[in-house]
Coordinates of C-alpha atoms in Angstrom, one line a residue:
M1 CA 22.7 15.5 -148.8
G2 CA 25.7 14.2 -149.4
E3 CA 26.5 13.4 -146.1
V4 CA 23.3 11.9 -145.8
R5 CA 24.1 9.9 -149.3
C6 CA 27.2 9.0 -147.5
K7 CA 25.9 7.5 -144.6
Q8 CA 23.7 5.7 -146.7
L9 CA 26.4 3.6 -149.1
Q10 CA 28.8 2.8 -146.0
Q11 CA 25.6 0.9 -144.7
A12 CA 25.0 -0.3 -147.8
A13 CA 28.7 -1.4 -148.3
E14 CA 28.6 -3.1 -144.7
I15 CA 25.8 -5.2 -145.9
L16 CA 27.5 -6.6 -149.3
G17 CA 30.9 -6.7 -147.1
V18 CA 32.7 -4.3 -149.2
N19 CA 36.6 -5.0 -148.7
G20 CA 37.5 -1.4 -149.6
L21 CA 35.2 2.0 -150.0
K22 CA 36.6 5.6 -151.3
V23 CA 34.4 8.5 -151.1
L24 CA 35.7 11.1 -152.8
D25 CA 34.7 15.0 -151.7
F26 CA 32.7 15.9 -154.7
P27 CA 29.1 18.0 -154.8
D28 CA 26.5 15.3 -154.9
S29 CA 24.4 16.1 -157.8
G30 CA 26.9 18.4 -159.7
L31 CA 29.5 16.5 -161.1
D32 CA 28.7 18.7 -164.4
Q33 CA 29.6 21.5 -163.0
M34 CA 33.2 20.6 -161.8
D35 CA 35.5 20.5 -163.9
P36 CA 36.1 16.6 -165.7
R37 CA 40.0 17.3 -164.9
V38 CA 40.2 17.1 -161.7
I39 CA 37.6 14.3 -161.4
E40 CA 40.0 12.7 -164.0
Q41 CA 43.2 13.4 -161.4
A42 CA 40.7 11.8 -158.3
I43 CA 39.6 8.2 -160.3
A44 CA 43.3 7.8 -161.7
E45 CA 45.0 8.1 -158.4
Y46 CA 42.2 5.1 -157.1
I47 CA 42.8 2.9 -159.5
N48 CA 46.9 3.6 -159.1
E49 CA 46.3 2.5 -156.0
I50 CA 44.0 -0.5 -156.4
K51 CA 45.5 -1.6 -159.4
P52 CA 42.2 -3.5 -161.3
A53 CA 42.2 -6.0 -164.2
V54 CA 38.5 -5.4 -165.0
L55 CA 36.7 -1.6 -164.6
V56 CA 33.2 -1.4 -163.8
T57 CA 31.5 2.0 -164.2
L58 CA 28.0 3.1 -165.3
P59 CA 26.3 3.2 -169.7
V60 CA 26.6 5.9 -171.5
H61 CA 23.0 5.7 -170.5
G62 CA 23.7 6.4 -166.8
I63 CA 20.7 4.0 -165.9
S64 CA 19.0 6.6 -165.2
G65 CA 19.8 9.3 -167.4
H66 CA 21.0 11.8 -163.8
P67 CA 24.1 14.0 -164.9
D68 CA 25.9 12.7 -162.3
H69 CA 25.4 9.5 -164.0
L70 CA 26.3 10.5 -166.7
K71 CA 30.0 12.9 -165.8
T72 CA 30.7 9.0 -164.2
H73 CA 30.5 7.2 -167.2
A74 CA 32.5 9.9 -168.7
V75 CA 35.0 10.6 -166.7
V76 CA 36.0 6.8 -166.0
K77 CA 36.2 6.4 -169.8
R78 CA 38.7 8.8 -170.6
V79 CA 40.7 7.5 -167.5
Y80 CA 40.6 4.2 -168.8
F81 CA 42.0 5.1 -171.5
D82 CA 44.1 7.7 -171.0
M83 CA 46.0 5.1 -168.6
K84 CA 45.9 2.4 -170.3
D85 CA 47.8 5.2 -173.3
N86 CA 50.2 5.7 -170.7
G87 CA 51.5 1.9 -169.5
S88 CA 48.9 1.0 -166.5
H89 CA 48.7 -2.8 -168.3
F90 CA 46.9 -3.3 -165.4
L91 CA 43.1 -2.6 -167.1
K92 CA 42.5 -5.3 -169.2
R93 CA 38.9 -4.2 -169.6
L94 CA 36.4 -2.0 -169.2
A95 CA 32.6 -2.6 -168.0
F96 CA 29.2 -0.7 -168.0
I97 CA 26.9 -2.3 -165.3
T98 CA 23.4 -2.1 -167.1
L99 CA 19.6 -3.4 -167.0
S100 CA 19.3 -5.8 -169.8
E101 CA 15.4 -5.5 -170.6
E102 CA 13.2 -2.1 -169.8
I103 CA 11.1 -1.5 -166.5
D104 CA 7.6 -0.3 -165.7
T105 CA 8.6 3.1 -163.3
K106 CA 4.8 2.8 -163.2
G107 CA 5.3 6.7 -164.1
G108 CA 7.9 7.2 -161.9
P109 CA 11.6 8.4 -162.9
R110 CA 12.5 6.9 -166.5
I111 CA 15.0 3.8 -166.4
F112 CA 18.1 3.2 -169.5
Y113 CA 18.5 -0.1 -170.3
S114 CA 21.2 -2.1 -173.1
Q115 CA 19.2 -3.0 -176.3
K116 CA 20.3 -7.0 -176.3
E117 CA 22.7 -6.7 -178.6
Q118 CA 25.0 -4.8 -176.3
I119 CA 25.6 -7.7 -173.7
D120 CA 28.3 -9.1 -173.8
C121 CA 28.4 -11.1 -170.2
V122 CA 25.5 -12.0 -167.6
L123 CA 26.4 -13.2 -164.2
P124 CA 24.4 -14.9 -162.3
V125 CA 23.0 -13.8 -159.1
R126 CA 22.1 -16.4 -156.5
P127 CA 19.0 -15.7 -153.9
Q128 CA 21.3 -14.8 -151.1
D129 CA 23.1 -12.4 -153.6
L130 CA 19.0 -10.4 -154.2
D131 CA 18.7 -10.5 -150.6
A132 CA 21.9 -9.1 -149.6
M133 CA 21.2 -6.8 -153.0
T134 CA 17.2 -6.0 -151.8
R135 CA 19.1 -4.7 -147.8
A136 CA 21.7 -2.5 -149.6
L137 CA 19.6 -0.3 -151.8
S138 CA 17.0 -0.2 -148.9
C139 CA 19.5 1.7 -147.5
Y140 CA 19.0 5.0 -149.7
T141 CA 15.8 5.8 -148.7
T142 CA 16.3 9.4 -150.5
S143 CA 16.5 7.5 -153.8
P144 CA 13.9 8.4 -155.9
I145 CA 13.8 4.5 -157.9
P146 CA 11.7 1.7 -155.6
V147 CA 13.5 -0.8 -154.2
A148 CA 11.1 -3.4 -155.3
L149 CA 11.8 -2.1 -159.5
V150 CA 15.6 -2.7 -159.3
V151 CA 15.2 -6.0 -157.6
E152 CA 12.7 -6.8 -160.3
S153 CA 15.0 -5.9 -163.1
V154 CA 17.4 -7.8 -161.5
K155 CA 16.0 -10.7 -160.9
S156 CA 18.2 -13.7 -161.5
S157 CA 21.3 -12.1 -163.3
I158 CA 23.2 -8.6 -163.9
A159 CA 24.3 -7.6 -167.0
F160 CA 27.2 -5.9 -168.3
E161 CA 28.2 -4.0 -171.7
L162 CA 32.1 -4.4 -172.6
F163 CA 33.8 -1.6 -174.4
G164 CA 35.1 -2.6 -177.8
E165 CA 34.6 -6.4 -176.9
D166 CA 31.6 -8.3 -178.6
F167 CA 30.8 -11.4 -176.9
K168 CA 28.5 -14.0 -178.0
P169 CA 27.0 -16.1 -176.8
V170 CA 27.7 -13.5 -173.6
L171 CA 30.3 -14.5 -171.0
H172 CA 29.3 -15.5 -167.5
D173 CA 32.3 -14.0 -166.1
L174 CA 33.7 -10.5 -166.3
T175 CA 37.7 -12.1 -166.4
H176 CA 37.0 -14.0 -168.8
G177 CA 40.0 -14.6 -171.5
L178 CA 41.9 -11.4 -169.7
N179 CA 44.8 -13.9 -169.0
A180 CA 45.5 -13.7 -172.2
K181 CA 45.5 -10.1 -173.0
S182 CA 48.6 -7.7 -172.9

């Protein structure tokens, strides 16, 4: 299944015009059985390679609650703080991409969302972005979550929680105010 998911990811990245993609050789549906330090090291190496100002990962609930998503949240969050503590000043913000409202999965798998008061940034989604997202998600033929449900949940915006920050009104730019941060 890992090879299938990797090909699906590569197809989706091509549709979205992603300019960099790194696939780690970890088991699909098996991250919860791995030593988290191995995952942490691989993620830290990649973060050091690309040096992002904003690090985006899944929220604490993992959106789907899948063990790999939950492990990813925990590991990325830990790596972010370890790297900041050890002088990686390029890291300015930790963001969790999330859903902002409950989705009726019509008896399908449960989808988790963040409460309105947890949302700190909402990015608008243009019709062409929604189209690209729909085409990219359609590559994931092995996903138990129907593409239409995901597209419906996004509608015209994508929501983020920002760790340790609280913006009311919400931001409309993930990089807002980062130049002022040390």
